[in-house]
Coordinates of C-alpha atoms in Angstrom, one line a residue:
X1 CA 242.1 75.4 -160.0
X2 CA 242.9 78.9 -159.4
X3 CA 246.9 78.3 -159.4
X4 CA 249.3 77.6 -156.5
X5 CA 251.8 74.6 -156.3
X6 CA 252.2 72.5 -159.3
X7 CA 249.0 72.6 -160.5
X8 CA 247.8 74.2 -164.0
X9 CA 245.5 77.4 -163.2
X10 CA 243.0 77.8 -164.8
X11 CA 242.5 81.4 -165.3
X12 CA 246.0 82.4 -166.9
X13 CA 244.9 79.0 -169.5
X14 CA 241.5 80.6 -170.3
X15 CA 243.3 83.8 -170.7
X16 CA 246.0 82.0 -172.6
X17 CA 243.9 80.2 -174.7
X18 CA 241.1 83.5 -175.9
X19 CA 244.9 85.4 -176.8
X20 CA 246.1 82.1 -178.9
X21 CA 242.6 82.1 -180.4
X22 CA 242.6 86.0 -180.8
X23 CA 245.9 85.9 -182.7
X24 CA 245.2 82.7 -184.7
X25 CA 241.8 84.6 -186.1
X26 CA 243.0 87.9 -186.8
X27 CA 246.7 87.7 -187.7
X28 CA 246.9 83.8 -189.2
X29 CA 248.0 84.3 -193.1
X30 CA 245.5 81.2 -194.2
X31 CA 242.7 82.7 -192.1
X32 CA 243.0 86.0 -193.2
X33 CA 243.1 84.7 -196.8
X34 CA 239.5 82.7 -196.2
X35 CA 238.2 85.7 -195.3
X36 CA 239.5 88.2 -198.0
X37 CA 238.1 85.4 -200.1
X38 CA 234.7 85.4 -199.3
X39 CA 232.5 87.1 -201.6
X40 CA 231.3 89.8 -198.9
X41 CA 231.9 90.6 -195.3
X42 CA 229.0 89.3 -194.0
X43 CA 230.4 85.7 -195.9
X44 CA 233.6 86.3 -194.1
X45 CA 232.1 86.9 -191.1
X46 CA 229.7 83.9 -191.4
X47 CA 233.0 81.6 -191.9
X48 CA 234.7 83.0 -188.9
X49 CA 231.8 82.1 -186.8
X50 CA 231.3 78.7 -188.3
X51 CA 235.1 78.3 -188.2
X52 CA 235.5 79.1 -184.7
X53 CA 231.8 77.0 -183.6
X54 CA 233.0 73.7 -185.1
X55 CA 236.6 74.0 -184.1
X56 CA 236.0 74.2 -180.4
X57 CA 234.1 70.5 -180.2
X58 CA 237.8 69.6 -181.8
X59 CA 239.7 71.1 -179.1
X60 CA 237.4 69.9 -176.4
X61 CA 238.3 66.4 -178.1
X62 CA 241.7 67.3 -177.8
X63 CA 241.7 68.2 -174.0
X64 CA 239.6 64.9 -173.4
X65 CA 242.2 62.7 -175.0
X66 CA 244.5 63.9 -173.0
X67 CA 242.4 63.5 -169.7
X68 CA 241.8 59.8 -170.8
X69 CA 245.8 59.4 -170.9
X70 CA 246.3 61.0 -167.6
X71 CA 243.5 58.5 -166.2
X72 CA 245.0 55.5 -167.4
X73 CA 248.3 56.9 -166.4
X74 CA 247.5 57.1 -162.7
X75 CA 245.9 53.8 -162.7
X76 CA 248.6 51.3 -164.4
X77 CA 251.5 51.7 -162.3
X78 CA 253.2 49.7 -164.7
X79 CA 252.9 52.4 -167.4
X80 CA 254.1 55.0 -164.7
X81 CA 257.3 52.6 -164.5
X82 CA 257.4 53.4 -168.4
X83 CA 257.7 57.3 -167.7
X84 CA 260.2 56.9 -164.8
X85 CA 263.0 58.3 -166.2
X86 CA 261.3 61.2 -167.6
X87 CA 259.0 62.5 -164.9
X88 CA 257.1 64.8 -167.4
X89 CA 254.0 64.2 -169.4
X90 CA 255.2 65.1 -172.6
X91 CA 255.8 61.5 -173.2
X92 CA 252.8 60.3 -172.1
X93 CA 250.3 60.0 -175.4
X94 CA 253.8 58.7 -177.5
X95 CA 254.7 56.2 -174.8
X96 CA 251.1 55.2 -174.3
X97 CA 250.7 55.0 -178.6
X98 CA 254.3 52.9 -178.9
X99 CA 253.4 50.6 -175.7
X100 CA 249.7 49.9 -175.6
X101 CA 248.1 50.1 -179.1
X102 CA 248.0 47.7 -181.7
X103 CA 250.5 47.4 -184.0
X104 CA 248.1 48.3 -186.9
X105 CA 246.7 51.2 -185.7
X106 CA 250.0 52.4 -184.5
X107 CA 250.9 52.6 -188.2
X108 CA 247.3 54.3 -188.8
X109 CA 248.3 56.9 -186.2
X110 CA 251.6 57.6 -187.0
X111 CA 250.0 58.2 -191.1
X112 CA 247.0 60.4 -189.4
X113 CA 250.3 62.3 -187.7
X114 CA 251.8 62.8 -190.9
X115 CA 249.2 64.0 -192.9
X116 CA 248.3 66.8 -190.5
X117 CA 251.7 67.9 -190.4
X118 CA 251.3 67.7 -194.1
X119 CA 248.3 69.9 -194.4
X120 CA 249.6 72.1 -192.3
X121 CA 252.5 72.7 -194.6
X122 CA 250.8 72.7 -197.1
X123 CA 248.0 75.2 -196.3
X124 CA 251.2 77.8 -195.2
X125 CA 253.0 77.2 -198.4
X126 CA 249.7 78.0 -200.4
X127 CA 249.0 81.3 -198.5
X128 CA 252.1 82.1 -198.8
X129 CA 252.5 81.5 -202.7
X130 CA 249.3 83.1 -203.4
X131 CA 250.4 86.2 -201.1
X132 CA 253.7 86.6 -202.9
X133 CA 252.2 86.2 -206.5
X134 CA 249.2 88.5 -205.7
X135 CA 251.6 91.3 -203.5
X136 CA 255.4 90.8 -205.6
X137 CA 254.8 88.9 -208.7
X138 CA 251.3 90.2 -210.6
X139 CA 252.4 94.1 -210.5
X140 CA 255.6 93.3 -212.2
X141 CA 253.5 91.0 -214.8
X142 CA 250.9 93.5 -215.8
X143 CA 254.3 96.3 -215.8
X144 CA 256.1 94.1 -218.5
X145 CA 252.7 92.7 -220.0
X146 CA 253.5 89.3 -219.3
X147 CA 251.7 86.2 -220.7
X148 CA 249.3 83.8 -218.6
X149 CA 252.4 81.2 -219.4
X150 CA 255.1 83.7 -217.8
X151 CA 252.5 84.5 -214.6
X152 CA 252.2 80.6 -214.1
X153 CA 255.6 79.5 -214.6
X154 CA 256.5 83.2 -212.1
X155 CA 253.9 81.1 -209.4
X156 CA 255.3 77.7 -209.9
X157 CA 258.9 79.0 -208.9
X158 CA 257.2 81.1 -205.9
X159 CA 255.4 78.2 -204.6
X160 CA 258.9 75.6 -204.7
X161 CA 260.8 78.6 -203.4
X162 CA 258.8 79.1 -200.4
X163 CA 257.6 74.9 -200.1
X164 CA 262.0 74.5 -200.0
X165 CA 262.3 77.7 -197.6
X166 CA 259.2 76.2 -194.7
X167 CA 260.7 72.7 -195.0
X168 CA 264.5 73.2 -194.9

């Protein structure tokens, strides 16, 4: 709706939501990396668009999940008993994961969980590493004339230093 009450508007999340996607494009360290790393703009530009096109059938996903949880919410009032003590949604998809899915794919959820968390990590501490070897390390290597072995070894201890420094 338009807002009012306790419902979500839908306006300030459309607004919400082209900001988020505004700032994720334009300011993002691994998206701004793709697209230095394209071999022209218009390859850049092409990623962008094919980045953002594909993504959004993945967010409309997203969104759908979470109206299928809400459904089956409001119609089992024994799962609603579930979520008593914590009148929020936030527990909804875990509650509805640890309570109503098979024990087997539980496990295949909770790996798909941590391998996104993973490759988000991981995508941060490669940006990152390549941004600090490109920006800090490679001008002091081509100062002191530096070997390939000394540059690699220099991006190795960037790369653990900034993995220990996300992940503490």
């Amino acid at each position: 709706g338009g807002g009012g009450g306790d419902d979500v508007a839908f306006f300030p999340m459309l607004f919400g939501g082209l900001v988020l996607y505004a700032s994720y494009y334009g300011a993002d360290q691994s998206q701004v990396q793709r697209q230095m790393s394209a071999s022209s703009v218009d390859a850049a530009k092409y990623s962008l668009l094919l980045n953002g096109i594909v993504r959004f059938p993945l967010t409309l996903l997203y969104v759908m999940l979470g109206v299928a949880a809400h459904g089956y919410y409001a119609t089992h009032p024994e799962f609603q008993q579930l979520l008593a003590d914590d009148p929020s949604v936030d527990w909804l998809v875990p509650r509805f994961v640890i309570t109503r899915v098979p024990q087997g794919m539980r496990a295949v959820i909770f790996a798909a969980l941590l391998a996104a968390a993973m490759s988000s990590l991981d995508s941060s501490i490669n940006s990152l590493s390549a941004s600090t070897l490109r920006d800090l390390v490679q001008p002091i290597v081509h100062a002191y004339k530096y070997g390939s072995t000394e540059a690699a070894e220099s991006a190795r201890i960037a790369h653990s230093e900034q993995a220990a420094s996300l992940t503490a």
